[in-house]
Amino acid sequence: MRNTTRLTVAQALVRFLAQQWTERDGVEHRLIAGCLGIFGHGNVAGVGQALAEQGAGTHDPLPYYLARNEQAMVHTAVGYARQSDRLSTLACTSSIGPGATNMVTGAALATINRLPVLLLPGDLFATRVASPVLQELEDPRSYDVSVNDCLKPVSRFWDRINRPEQLPAALLAAMRVLTDPAETGAVTLALPQDVQAEAYDWPEELFARRVWRVARPVPETAALARAAELLRGSRRPLIVAGGGVKYSRACAELARFAGRHGVPVAETQAGKGALPYDHPCAVGAIGHTGTRAADTLAREADLVIGIGTRYSDFTTASRTLFRQAGFLNVNVAAFDAAKHAAETLVADAREALKALDDVDWRADPGWTSRAAELAAAWQAETDRFYGGTELTQPVVLGVLNEVAAGGVVVNAAGSMPGDLHRLWRASDPGQYHVEYGYSCMGYEIAGGLGVKLAAPEREVFVLVGDGSYLMMAQEIATAVQEGVKLVIVLVDNQGFASIGALSESVGALRLGTAYRKRGPGGRLDGERLPVDLAANAASLGADVLTAADPQTLRAALAKAVASPRTTVVYVETVPGPAPAAEAWWDVPVAEVSGLAEARAARERYDEAKRDQRPYL
C-alpha cells in the first residue's frame, strides 16, 4: 500500500509549496520563498489555519508576511521575483470577493512583465450548499462562475480546485508554468473555502523535495546558420537588450559579444543595466524614452539584434524608429522572437550569445566609433541635467544616482521612468528596477519591499511621485512591521506631471492632472490641496526627512542610508529642464475639435503617423 498522510487541502498545499525548489547552473533556490496574505472568511480557516499550524514565522518552511492591500502584495511578489531573476517568488493568498479582485491588477502586471507569482484566492463553496455566500457574484448563466474568473485572462495558468483529488495535478502544472522562462507569469489556483478545509489522504511523495530544472535552450543549428548569415551581411548592427538578458544572467556574454564584434548596445527599460553605463559599447536607453545616441543609431541601423525583448511601443517608438533595419530576434519565447517578421533564434540569451560569438564578423569600424562618440556626447548631456542648482527632477535623480551606488532604485510610473531611462547610470544588472511593462501607479513601495526581501544585503531606494504615493503607500506599514528597511524618496510635484504634459500635447488642456481645489469657474484650477504627504508617511511608521536643495538632499539621503529604519525623504521639485523625447509615441489625437490646441496636435500626429512601418 502507498503511504499516505491525512491533511486538509490547505495544509497539503502549504506543505507542498515549502518543498519546491528551482535549479539553474547547479545552484538551487527556494521556488516559493514565502506567502503574503490578508485573511477573510474565504481563506482564514483554510490557508490561514495551515500557515498557522506550520508556524508561519520567518524561519518556518513557508514564512508568512502580513500585507495591507491585495494588489500591493502581488506587486511585492513581482519585485521579489524580478530581483531573483525569476528563480524564486512569493505566493499571495486572499479571501473571496474584493480580496480576490484586488489581485487582478497585480496579476496583469506580472504576466505582462513575464514574471512568476502564485495567487491563491479563496472561492465559493464547491458544494454550493450555502449559496449565495457573502461576496458571491451570482451569474444567472452559470453557477460555476465567481469573481475569480476575472483572473483568467491575466493568468498564464488558472484552475479551480473543486475536489481534493484535483490538487496534485494542478500544483504540478502551476509549478511548471512558474519555472518556464517562456511561459511564466501569474499563476492562479482558486480555492473554494469548503474544499480548503476538507481532509484527504495524500500520497507522501507529494511532499517530497522537488527540484524544477530551469532550462537553457540552445539555438537550433539551422537557425544559428541563418542568424550568422544575417550578421555577416550587416555593417551597421544595433543590439536591443531587453529583460531577458538580465534574467538569463547573460550580461557578461553580452559585453564580450558586443566588444569583440563592435556592436553598440541599446537597452529597454527592463534591460537597462545589462551593460554598465560606461561600457565602450553602451549607448543607453532606446525608444520614446531613449537617448539621442541610441535613437540616432536605431534610425540608421541595417540590422536590429533584439535579445530578450518583447518590443513594446515605447521601445519601437510606435514602430517609427527602426527605419532601415531588418530584425534578428533572440528570445526564449517563440512568441516574442517572431515579432516584426524577424529571423528567429529561439534560445536562452546566454547560450545564444555564446554561439553567435563564434561568427567571424565585425561591424563597420566607423559605425562602432560613431556609436562611442554619440554615447560620450549623451553622457556630457547627462552631466548637464544632473548639475543644476535647484531641485528639478533630473537634479534629484543625479543626487540619488551618486548616493545609491551599489543599491537598487525602484520606480514605475509617471514622468520619472522616462528621465530614469535616459539619465540613470546603472553600474550593475541588479541596480535598476523600473516596472514599465504595465507602468502601474502604486507599484513602487510594494515592489521595493519585494526587492528588499529578495536582496536584504542591498540598499533599496524607492523613488515615488505624489500621484503614485497617494494610490498605494500603505506597505510602508508592512516594511516597518517586518523591520525591512527602505529608503523612499517621495517627490511632490502636485499632481500627475507626466500625464499633464501628455494631456497638453494632445489638446486636452491638462484636465484632471493637478492636485488643486475647484476655482471660481468650477474647474480644478484653484488653490493647492493642503495634503501633508510627509506627515502621512510618518503616521505609517516611517522616519521622515525633508530636502530643499541638492545639498540638503544629499545629506538627507546619507542619513537615511545610515539609519536601520525605513526612512522617507520628502522633496518638493521645481519645474526645470529635462531631456525631451527623441522619438515618437502613438497616442491618438481627436480628429475634429473646437479647440485650436487639439487641431494643432492632430496635424502633428498625422505627420508623425506617416513614418510608421508595418514590420509586416
Coordinates of C-alpha atoms in Angstrom, one line a residue:
M1 CA 0.0 0.0 0.0
R2 CA 1.0 3.6 -0.6
N3 CA 2.0 5.6 2.5
T4 CA -0.4 8.5 3.0
T5 CA -0.8 11.5 5.2
R6 CA -4.2 12.9 6.2
L7 CA -4.3 16.6 5.8
T8 CA -6.7 19.3 4.7
V9 CA -6.3 20.6 1.2
A10 CA -4.9 23.9 2.5
Q11 CA -2.4 22.0 4.8
A12 CA -1.3 19.9 1.8
L13 CA -0.9 23.0 -0.3
V14 CA 1.3 24.7 2.3
R15 CA 3.4 21.6 2.8
F16 CA 3.9 21.1 -0.9
L17 CA 4.9 24.7 -1.6
A18 CA 7.6 24.6 1.1
Q19 CA 9.3 21.7 -0.7
Q20 CA 9.6 23.3 -4.2
W21 CA 13.0 24.4 -5.5
T22 CA 14.5 25.7 -8.7
E23 CA 17.9 24.9 -10.1
R24 CA 19.9 26.5 -12.8
D25 CA 23.7 26.2 -13.5
G26 CA 24.0 23.9 -10.5
V27 CA 22.6 26.4 -8.0
E28 CA 19.3 25.7 -6.1
H29 CA 16.8 28.3 -4.9
R30 CA 13.6 28.0 -3.0
L31 CA 10.8 28.5 -5.5
I32 CA 8.1 29.8 -3.1
A33 CA 10.1 31.8 -0.6
G34 CA 7.1 32.9 1.5
C35 CA 3.4 33.7 1.5
L36 CA 1.9 37.2 1.6
G37 CA -1.7 37.3 2.8
I38 CA -4.7 39.2 4.0
F39 CA -7.3 36.9 5.7
G40 CA -11.1 36.9 5.5
H41 CA -13.8 34.3 5.7
G42 CA -12.7 32.8 2.3
N43 CA -9.2 31.8 3.4
V44 CA -8.8 32.1 7.2
A45 CA -10.0 28.6 8.1
G46 CA -8.1 27.1 5.2
V47 CA -4.8 28.6 4.1
G48 CA -4.7 30.8 7.2
Q49 CA -5.1 27.8 9.5
A50 CA -2.5 25.8 7.6
L51 CA 0.1 28.6 7.8
A52 CA -0.5 29.0 11.5
E53 CA -0.1 25.3 12.0
Q54 CA 3.3 25.1 10.3
G55 CA 4.5 28.1 12.2
A56 CA 4.5 30.9 9.6
G57 CA 7.5 32.7 11.1
T58 CA 10.4 33.9 9.1
H59 CA 12.4 30.7 9.9
D60 CA 9.5 28.3 9.2
P61 CA 9.2 26.4 5.9
L62 CA 6.8 28.9 4.3
P63 CA 7.2 32.3 6.0
Y64 CA 4.1 34.4 6.3
Y65 CA 4.0 38.2 5.7
L66 CA 1.0 40.4 6.5
A67 CA 0.2 42.9 3.7
R68 CA -2.1 45.8 3.7
N69 CA -3.6 45.6 0.2
E70 CA -4.0 42.6 -2.0
Q71 CA -2.9 44.4 -5.2
A72 CA 0.2 45.6 -3.3
M73 CA 1.1 42.1 -2.1
V74 CA 1.2 40.9 -5.7
H75 CA 3.5 43.8 -6.5
T76 CA 5.7 42.7 -3.6
A77 CA 5.8 39.2 -5.1
V78 CA 6.7 40.7 -8.5
G79 CA 9.5 42.8 -7.0
Y80 CA 10.8 39.7 -5.3
A81 CA 10.7 37.6 -8.5
R82 CA 12.4 40.1 -10.7
Q83 CA 15.2 40.7 -8.2
S84 CA 15.6 36.9 -8.0
D85 CA 15.9 36.7 -11.8
R86 CA 12.6 34.7 -11.9
L87 CA 14.2 31.8 -10.0
S88 CA 12.2 32.5 -6.8
T89 CA 8.9 34.2 -6.0
L90 CA 6.2 34.6 -3.3
A91 CA 2.7 33.3 -3.0
C92 CA -0.3 35.6 -2.3
T93 CA -3.4 34.4 -0.5
S94 CA -6.7 36.4 -0.3
S95 CA -10.3 35.9 0.8
I96 CA -13.1 35.7 -1.7
G97 CA -14.7 38.8 -3.3
P98 CA -12.8 42.1 -3.2
G99 CA -9.7 40.5 -1.8
A100 CA -9.5 38.3 -4.9
T101 CA -10.4 41.0 -7.5
N102 CA -7.9 43.4 -5.9
M103 CA -5.2 41.0 -7.2
V104 CA -6.3 41.3 -10.8
T105 CA -4.1 44.4 -11.5
G106 CA -1.1 42.8 -9.9
A107 CA -1.6 39.6 -11.9
A108 CA -1.8 41.6 -15.1
L109 CA 1.4 43.4 -14.2
A110 CA 3.2 40.1 -13.5
T111 CA 2.0 38.4 -16.7
I112 CA 2.8 41.4 -18.9
N113 CA 6.3 41.6 -17.4
R114 CA 6.8 37.8 -17.8
L115 CA 7.4 37.4 -14.0
P116 CA 6.2 34.5 -11.9
V117 CA 3.8 35.0 -9.0
L118 CA 1.4 32.4 -7.4
L119 CA -2.1 33.6 -6.5
L120 CA -4.3 31.7 -4.0
P121 CA -7.6 33.4 -3.8
G122 CA -10.4 31.9 -1.8
D123 CA -13.6 30.9 -3.7
L124 CA -17.2 29.9 -3.2
F125 CA -18.4 26.7 -1.7
A126 CA -17.7 23.9 -4.2
T127 CA -20.8 22.1 -2.7
R128 CA -22.9 25.3 -3.2
V129 CA -24.9 24.3 -0.1
A130 CA -24.8 27.9 1.4
S131 CA -25.1 29.9 -1.8
P132 CA -25.2 32.8 -2.3
V133 CA -22.4 33.3 0.3
L134 CA -21.1 36.6 1.4
Q135 CA -19.4 38.4 -1.5
E136 CA -20.6 35.9 -4.1
L137 CA -21.2 37.1 -7.7
E138 CA -24.4 35.5 -8.8
D139 CA -24.2 34.9 -12.5
P140 CA -27.6 33.8 -13.9
R141 CA -25.9 32.0 -16.8
S142 CA -23.9 29.5 -14.6
Y143 CA -23.4 28.6 -11.0
D144 CA -19.8 27.8 -11.8
V145 CA -18.8 31.5 -12.2
S146 CA -17.2 33.5 -9.5
V147 CA -15.2 36.8 -9.4
N148 CA -12.1 34.7 -9.6
D149 CA -12.9 34.2 -13.3
C150 CA -11.7 37.8 -13.7
L151 CA -8.2 36.4 -13.1
K152 CA -8.3 34.0 -16.2
P153 CA -7.2 36.5 -18.9
V154 CA -4.3 37.9 -16.8
S155 CA -3.0 34.5 -15.7
R156 CA -0.7 32.1 -17.6
F157 CA -2.3 29.2 -15.8
W158 CA -5.7 29.2 -13.9
D159 CA -7.5 26.4 -12.2
R160 CA -10.2 25.9 -9.6
I161 CA -9.8 23.1 -7.1
N162 CA -13.3 21.7 -6.6
R163 CA -12.1 18.3 -5.2
P164 CA -9.1 17.3 -3.2
E165 CA -8.1 14.8 -5.8
Q166 CA -7.6 17.7 -8.3
L167 CA -4.9 19.4 -6.2
P168 CA -1.8 17.4 -7.1
A169 CA -2.1 17.8 -10.9
A170 CA -2.9 21.5 -10.5
L171 CA 0.1 22.1 -8.3
L172 CA 2.5 20.4 -10.7
A173 CA 1.1 22.3 -13.6
A174 CA 1.3 25.6 -11.6
M175 CA 5.0 24.9 -10.7
R176 CA 5.8 24.1 -14.4
V177 CA 4.5 27.4 -15.6
L178 CA 6.1 29.4 -12.8
T179 CA 9.5 27.9 -13.7
D180 CA 9.3 28.0 -17.5
P181 CA 11.0 31.2 -18.8
A182 CA 8.9 31.1 -22.0
E183 CA 5.6 30.7 -20.3
T184 CA 5.9 32.3 -16.9
G185 CA 3.6 35.0 -15.4
A186 CA 0.8 35.0 -12.9
V187 CA -0.5 31.5 -11.9
T188 CA -3.9 31.3 -10.1
L189 CA -5.3 28.4 -8.1
A190 CA -8.8 29.4 -7.0
L191 CA -9.6 27.6 -3.7
P192 CA -13.2 27.1 -2.7
Q193 CA -13.4 27.7 1.0
D194 CA -15.1 24.4 1.9
V195 CA -12.5 22.5 -0.1
Q196 CA -9.6 24.2 1.7
A197 CA -10.8 22.8 5.0
E198 CA -11.6 19.3 3.6
A199 CA -9.4 16.4 4.7
Y200 CA -7.9 13.8 2.3
D201 CA -5.3 11.0 2.4
W202 CA -2.4 12.3 0.4
P203 CA 0.4 10.2 -1.0
E204 CA 3.6 11.1 0.9
E205 CA 5.5 11.5 -2.3
L206 CA 3.5 14.7 -3.0
F207 CA 5.5 16.3 -0.2
A208 CA 9.0 15.1 -1.2
R209 CA 11.6 17.7 -2.0
R210 CA 11.1 18.6 -5.7
V211 CA 13.6 20.5 -7.8
W212 CA 12.5 22.2 -11.0
R213 CA 15.3 22.5 -13.5
V214 CA 15.2 25.8 -15.3
A215 CA 16.5 25.0 -18.8
R216 CA 18.8 26.9 -21.0
P217 CA 17.6 26.0 -24.5
V218 CA 20.4 26.1 -27.1
P219 CA 20.0 27.5 -30.6
E220 CA 18.9 25.1 -33.3
T221 CA 21.8 24.5 -35.8
A222 CA 19.9 25.7 -38.9
A223 CA 18.5 28.8 -37.1
L224 CA 22.0 29.6 -36.0
A225 CA 23.3 29.4 -39.5
R226 CA 20.7 31.8 -40.8
A227 CA 21.5 34.2 -38.0
A228 CA 25.2 34.0 -38.9
E229 CA 24.4 35.0 -42.5
L230 CA 22.4 38.0 -41.3
L231 CA 25.3 39.1 -39.1
R232 CA 27.8 38.7 -41.9
G233 CA 25.6 40.9 -44.2
S234 CA 25.4 43.7 -41.6
R235 CA 27.6 46.7 -41.4
R236 CA 25.6 48.8 -39.0
P237 CA 24.1 46.5 -36.4
L238 CA 22.5 47.5 -33.2
I239 CA 21.7 45.3 -30.2
V240 CA 18.5 46.0 -28.3
A241 CA 19.0 44.4 -24.9
G242 CA 15.8 43.5 -23.0
G243 CA 15.0 42.0 -19.6
G244 CA 15.7 38.5 -20.9
V245 CA 19.4 39.3 -20.9
K246 CA 19.3 40.0 -17.2
Y247 CA 17.0 37.1 -16.3
S248 CA 19.3 34.7 -18.2
R249 CA 22.3 36.3 -16.4
A250 CA 23.9 36.8 -19.8
C251 CA 25.4 40.2 -19.1
A252 CA 29.0 39.0 -19.3
E253 CA 28.3 37.2 -22.6
L254 CA 26.6 40.4 -24.0
A255 CA 29.6 42.5 -23.0
R256 CA 32.0 40.1 -24.6
F257 CA 30.0 39.7 -27.8
A258 CA 29.4 43.5 -28.2
G259 CA 33.1 44.3 -27.6
R260 CA 34.5 41.6 -29.8
H261 CA 32.2 42.4 -32.7
G262 CA 32.0 46.2 -32.3
V263 CA 28.2 46.3 -31.9
P264 CA 26.6 49.2 -30.0
V265 CA 24.1 48.1 -27.3
A266 CA 20.9 50.0 -26.5
E267 CA 18.6 49.0 -23.6
T268 CA 14.9 48.7 -22.9
Q269 CA 13.5 49.7 -19.5
A270 CA 13.7 46.0 -18.4
G271 CA 17.1 45.6 -19.9
K272 CA 18.7 48.7 -18.5
G273 CA 21.9 47.8 -16.7
A274 CA 22.6 44.8 -18.9
L275 CA 25.8 46.7 -19.7
P276 CA 27.4 49.1 -17.3
Y277 CA 26.7 52.6 -18.5
D278 CA 30.4 53.3 -19.1
H279 CA 31.0 50.2 -21.2
P280 CA 32.6 51.1 -24.6
C281 CA 29.6 49.7 -26.5
A282 CA 26.8 51.1 -24.3
V283 CA 24.7 53.7 -25.9
G284 CA 21.9 53.9 -23.3
A285 CA 18.1 53.8 -23.4
I286 CA 16.2 53.3 -26.6
G287 CA 12.8 54.3 -27.9
H288 CA 10.4 57.0 -26.9
T289 CA 12.3 57.4 -23.6
G290 CA 15.6 56.8 -25.3
T291 CA 18.9 58.7 -25.5
R292 CA 19.8 60.7 -28.6
A293 CA 22.7 58.3 -29.1
A294 CA 20.6 55.1 -29.2
D295 CA 17.7 56.6 -31.2
T296 CA 20.0 58.1 -33.8
L297 CA 21.7 54.7 -34.3
A298 CA 18.4 53.0 -34.4
R299 CA 17.2 55.1 -37.3
E300 CA 20.4 54.3 -39.3
A301 CA 21.0 50.6 -38.3
D302 CA 20.7 48.0 -41.0
L303 CA 20.1 45.1 -38.5
V304 CA 18.5 45.2 -35.1
I305 CA 19.5 42.2 -32.9
G306 CA 16.8 42.1 -30.3
I307 CA 17.9 40.0 -27.3
G308 CA 15.2 39.1 -24.7
T309 CA 12.9 42.0 -25.6
R310 CA 9.2 42.0 -26.3
Y311 CA 9.4 45.2 -28.4
S312 CA 6.8 47.4 -26.6
D313 CA 5.6 50.5 -28.4
F314 CA 8.0 52.6 -26.2
T315 CA 10.9 50.5 -27.5
T316 CA 10.0 50.9 -31.1
A317 CA 8.7 54.4 -30.8
S318 CA 5.3 53.0 -32.0
R319 CA 7.1 51.4 -35.0
T320 CA 8.7 54.6 -36.3
L321 CA 12.2 54.1 -35.0
F322 CA 13.9 51.3 -37.0
R323 CA 13.6 52.8 -40.5
Q324 CA 16.2 50.8 -42.4
A325 CA 16.7 47.7 -40.3
G326 CA 15.8 44.0 -40.6
F327 CA 15.5 42.1 -37.4
L328 CA 17.2 39.1 -35.8
N329 CA 15.4 38.2 -32.5
V330 CA 16.9 36.1 -29.8
N331 CA 14.3 35.0 -27.3
V332 CA 13.5 32.0 -25.1
A333 CA 9.8 32.6 -26.1
A334 CA 9.0 31.9 -29.8
F335 CA 6.0 34.4 -29.4
D336 CA 8.4 37.3 -28.8
A337 CA 11.1 36.0 -31.2
A338 CA 8.8 36.1 -34.2
K339 CA 7.8 39.7 -33.8
H340 CA 8.5 42.2 -36.7
A341 CA 8.9 39.4 -39.3
A342 CA 12.3 38.7 -37.8
E343 CA 14.7 35.9 -38.3
T344 CA 14.3 34.0 -35.1
L345 CA 16.7 32.4 -32.7
V346 CA 14.6 30.7 -30.1
A347 CA 17.1 30.1 -27.3
D348 CA 18.3 31.1 -23.9
A349 CA 20.1 34.5 -24.2
R350 CA 23.3 33.3 -22.7
E351 CA 23.6 30.2 -24.9
A352 CA 22.7 32.2 -28.0
L353 CA 25.3 34.9 -27.4
K354 CA 27.9 32.2 -26.8
A355 CA 27.0 30.6 -30.1
L356 CA 26.9 33.9 -32.0
D357 CA 30.2 35.0 -30.6
D358 CA 31.9 32.3 -32.8
V359 CA 30.7 34.0 -36.0
D360 CA 33.7 35.5 -37.9
W361 CA 32.3 39.0 -38.4
R362 CA 32.6 42.6 -37.2
A363 CA 30.6 45.8 -37.6
D364 CA 32.0 48.5 -39.7
P365 CA 34.7 50.3 -37.6
G366 CA 33.3 53.7 -38.4
W367 CA 29.9 52.6 -37.1
T368 CA 31.4 51.5 -33.8
S369 CA 33.4 54.7 -33.4
R370 CA 30.4 56.8 -34.2
A371 CA 28.4 55.0 -31.6
A372 CA 31.0 55.7 -29.0
E373 CA 31.1 59.4 -29.9
L374 CA 27.3 59.7 -29.6
A375 CA 27.3 57.9 -26.3
A376 CA 30.0 60.2 -24.9
A377 CA 28.0 63.2 -26.1
W378 CA 25.0 61.9 -24.2
Q379 CA 27.0 61.4 -21.0
A380 CA 28.0 65.0 -21.2
E381 CA 24.3 65.9 -21.7
T382 CA 23.5 63.9 -18.6
D383 CA 26.1 65.8 -16.6
R384 CA 24.4 69.0 -17.6
F385 CA 21.0 67.8 -16.4
Y386 CA 22.4 66.4 -13.2
G387 CA 24.3 69.5 -12.4
G388 CA 21.6 72.1 -11.7
T389 CA 21.4 74.1 -8.5
E390 CA 17.6 73.7 -8.0
L391 CA 15.7 70.6 -7.2
T392 CA 14.4 69.8 -10.6
Q393 CA 13.6 66.1 -11.2
P394 CA 16.8 65.4 -13.1
V395 CA 18.8 67.0 -10.3
V396 CA 17.1 64.8 -7.8
L397 CA 18.0 61.8 -9.9
G398 CA 21.6 62.9 -10.2
V399 CA 22.0 63.2 -6.4
L400 CA 20.3 59.9 -5.9
N401 CA 22.4 58.2 -8.6
E402 CA 25.5 59.4 -6.7
V403 CA 24.3 58.2 -3.3
A404 CA 22.8 55.0 -4.5
A405 CA 26.0 53.3 -5.8
G406 CA 25.6 49.6 -5.1
G407 CA 21.9 50.0 -4.2
V408 CA 18.8 49.3 -6.2
V409 CA 16.5 52.1 -7.5
V410 CA 12.8 51.2 -7.8
N411 CA 10.2 53.1 -9.8
A412 CA 7.2 52.5 -12.0
A413 CA 5.0 55.3 -13.4
G414 CA 4.7 58.9 -14.3
S415 CA 7.5 61.1 -15.7
M416 CA 10.3 59.6 -13.7
P417 CA 10.6 56.3 -15.7
G418 CA 11.4 58.4 -18.8
D419 CA 14.0 60.5 -17.0
L420 CA 15.5 57.4 -15.3
H421 CA 15.7 55.5 -18.6
R422 CA 17.6 58.3 -20.3
L423 CA 19.7 59.6 -17.4
W424 CA 20.3 56.9 -14.8
R425 CA 23.8 55.5 -14.8
A426 CA 23.4 51.8 -13.9
S427 CA 26.6 50.1 -12.8
D428 CA 25.4 46.6 -12.5
P429 CA 22.4 44.5 -13.7
G430 CA 20.6 44.5 -10.4
Q431 CA 20.7 48.2 -9.7
Y432 CA 17.8 49.4 -12.0
H433 CA 14.3 48.2 -11.2
V434 CA 11.7 50.2 -13.1
E435 CA 8.3 48.5 -13.8
Y436 CA 7.3 49.7 -17.2
G437 CA 5.5 46.8 -18.8
Y438 CA 2.3 47.8 -17.1
S439 CA 3.5 51.1 -15.8
C440 CA 1.4 50.7 -12.7
M441 CA 1.0 53.6 -10.4
G442 CA 1.3 52.4 -6.8
Y443 CA 3.8 49.7 -7.6
E444 CA 6.8 51.5 -6.2
I445 CA 6.7 51.0 -2.4
A446 CA 5.2 47.5 -2.5
G447 CA 7.6 46.4 -5.3
G448 CA 10.5 47.9 -3.3
L449 CA 9.5 45.8 -0.3
G450 CA 9.8 42.7 -2.5
V451 CA 13.2 43.8 -3.8
K452 CA 14.5 44.2 -0.3
L453 CA 13.1 40.9 0.8
A454 CA 14.9 39.2 -2.1
A455 CA 18.2 41.2 -1.6
P456 CA 18.4 42.2 2.0
E457 CA 22.1 42.9 1.6
R458 CA 21.5 45.9 -0.8
E459 CA 20.1 49.3 -0.1
V460 CA 16.8 49.8 -1.8
F461 CA 15.8 53.3 -2.9
V462 CA 12.2 53.6 -3.8
L463 CA 11.5 56.7 -6.0
V464 CA 7.9 57.6 -5.9
G465 CA 5.8 60.6 -7.1
D466 CA 3.0 62.1 -5.1
G467 CA 0.4 60.6 -7.5
S468 CA 1.6 57.1 -7.1
Y469 CA 2.2 57.6 -3.3
L470 CA -1.5 58.6 -2.8
M471 CA -2.6 55.5 -4.7
M472 CA -0.7 52.9 -2.6
A473 CA 1.5 54.0 0.3
Q474 CA 0.3 51.6 3.0
E475 CA 3.0 49.0 2.5
I476 CA 5.3 51.4 4.4
A477 CA 3.5 49.9 7.5
T478 CA 4.3 46.4 6.3
A479 CA 8.0 47.3 5.9
V480 CA 8.0 48.8 9.4
Q481 CA 6.3 45.8 10.9
E482 CA 8.7 43.4 9.3
G483 CA 11.8 45.5 10.1
V484 CA 12.6 45.8 6.4
K485 CA 14.5 49.0 5.8
L486 CA 13.6 51.0 2.7
V487 CA 14.8 54.5 1.6
I488 CA 11.8 56.2 0.0
V489 CA 12.4 59.3 -2.0
L490 CA 8.9 61.0 -2.2
V491 CA 8.9 63.6 -5.0
D492 CA 6.0 66.0 -4.7
N493 CA 5.1 67.9 -7.9
Q494 CA 1.4 68.5 -7.1
G495 CA -0.2 66.0 -9.4
F496 CA 0.3 63.9 -12.5
A497 CA 3.2 65.6 -14.2
S498 CA 3.7 63.0 -17.0
I499 CA 0.0 62.8 -18.0
G500 CA -0.2 66.6 -17.6
A501 CA 2.4 67.1 -20.3
L502 CA 0.8 64.4 -22.5
S503 CA -2.6 66.0 -22.0
E504 CA -1.3 69.3 -23.1
S505 CA 0.4 67.8 -26.2
V506 CA -2.9 66.2 -27.4
G507 CA -5.0 69.3 -26.8
A508 CA -6.7 68.1 -23.6
L509 CA -5.6 71.1 -21.6
R510 CA -4.1 69.2 -18.6
L511 CA -7.6 68.4 -17.4
G512 CA -7.6 66.4 -14.1
T513 CA -3.8 66.3 -13.8
A514 CA -3.2 68.8 -10.9
Y515 CA -4.0 68.4 -7.2
R516 CA -6.0 71.6 -6.8
K517 CA -9.3 72.6 -5.4
R518 CA -12.1 73.9 -7.7
G519 CA -11.6 77.5 -8.6
P520 CA -14.2 80.3 -9.1
G521 CA -15.1 79.0 -12.6
G522 CA -15.8 75.5 -11.3
R523 CA -12.6 74.0 -12.7
L524 CA -9.9 72.1 -10.8
D525 CA -7.5 75.1 -11.0
G526 CA -7.9 76.7 -7.6
E527 CA -5.6 76.5 -4.6
R528 CA -3.2 73.6 -4.0
L529 CA -4.6 70.8 -1.9
P530 CA -3.4 71.0 1.8
V531 CA -2.2 67.4 1.8
D532 CA 0.8 66.8 4.0
L533 CA 2.5 63.7 2.5
A534 CA 5.4 63.9 4.9
A535 CA 3.0 63.7 7.9
N536 CA 1.2 60.8 6.2
A537 CA 4.4 58.8 5.8
A538 CA 5.3 59.5 9.5
S539 CA 1.9 58.2 10.5
L540 CA 2.6 54.9 8.8
G541 CA 5.7 54.5 11.0
A542 CA 8.5 55.8 8.8
D543 CA 11.1 58.3 9.8
V544 CA 10.8 61.4 7.6
L545 CA 13.4 63.9 6.4
T546 CA 12.9 66.8 4.1
A547 CA 15.2 68.4 1.5
A548 CA 15.1 71.9 -0.1
D549 CA 18.2 71.9 -2.3
P550 CA 20.8 69.5 -3.7
Q551 CA 23.0 69.8 -0.6
T552 CA 20.3 69.0 1.9
L553 CA 19.0 66.2 -0.3
R554 CA 22.5 64.7 -0.4
A555 CA 22.7 64.9 3.4
A556 CA 19.2 63.5 4.0
L557 CA 19.9 60.5 1.7
A558 CA 23.2 59.9 3.5
K559 CA 21.4 59.9 6.9
A560 CA 18.7 57.6 5.5
V561 CA 21.3 55.1 4.3
A562 CA 23.0 55.2 7.7
S563 CA 19.7 54.5 9.5
P564 CA 18.4 51.0 10.2
R565 CA 14.8 52.2 9.8
T566 CA 12.6 52.8 6.8
T567 CA 13.1 56.5 6.0
V568 CA 11.1 58.8 3.7
V569 CA 13.0 61.7 2.2
Y570 CA 10.4 64.2 1.1
V571 CA 11.3 66.5 -1.8
E572 CA 9.2 69.2 -3.5
T573 CA 10.6 69.6 -7.0
V574 CA 10.6 72.7 -9.1
P575 CA 10.0 72.9 -12.9
G576 CA 13.2 72.9 -14.9
P577 CA 15.0 71.5 -17.9
A578 CA 14.5 67.8 -18.5
P579 CA 15.5 65.6 -21.5
A580 CA 13.0 65.7 -24.3
A581 CA 11.7 62.6 -26.2
E582 CA 13.9 61.8 -29.2
A583 CA 11.3 59.5 -30.7
W584 CA 7.5 59.5 -31.1
W585 CA 4.8 57.7 -29.2
D586 CA 1.5 56.9 -30.8
V587 CA -1.3 58.4 -28.7
P588 CA -4.3 59.1 -31.0
V589 CA -5.5 62.7 -31.1
A590 CA -9.1 63.9 -31.7
E591 CA -9.7 64.1 -35.4
V592 CA -12.1 67.0 -35.0
S593 CA -12.2 69.6 -32.3
G594 CA -13.3 73.0 -31.4
L595 CA -10.0 73.6 -29.5
A596 CA -7.2 75.1 -31.5
E597 CA -4.7 73.2 -29.4
A598 CA -6.3 69.9 -30.3
R599 CA -6.4 70.8 -34.0
A600 CA -2.7 71.7 -34.0
A601 CA -1.9 68.4 -32.1
R602 CA -3.8 66.5 -34.8
E603 CA -1.7 68.0 -37.5
R604 CA 1.5 66.9 -35.7
Y605 CA 0.0 63.5 -35.2
D606 CA -0.9 62.9 -38.8
E607 CA 2.6 64.0 -39.8
A608 CA 4.3 61.6 -37.4
K609 CA 2.0 58.8 -38.4
R610 CA 3.4 58.7 -41.9
D611 CA 6.7 57.3 -40.5
Q612 CA 5.1 54.2 -39.0
R613 CA 6.3 50.9 -40.5
P614 CA 4.1 47.8 -40.5
Y615 CA 7.0 45.4 -39.9
L616 CA 4.6 43.0 -41.6

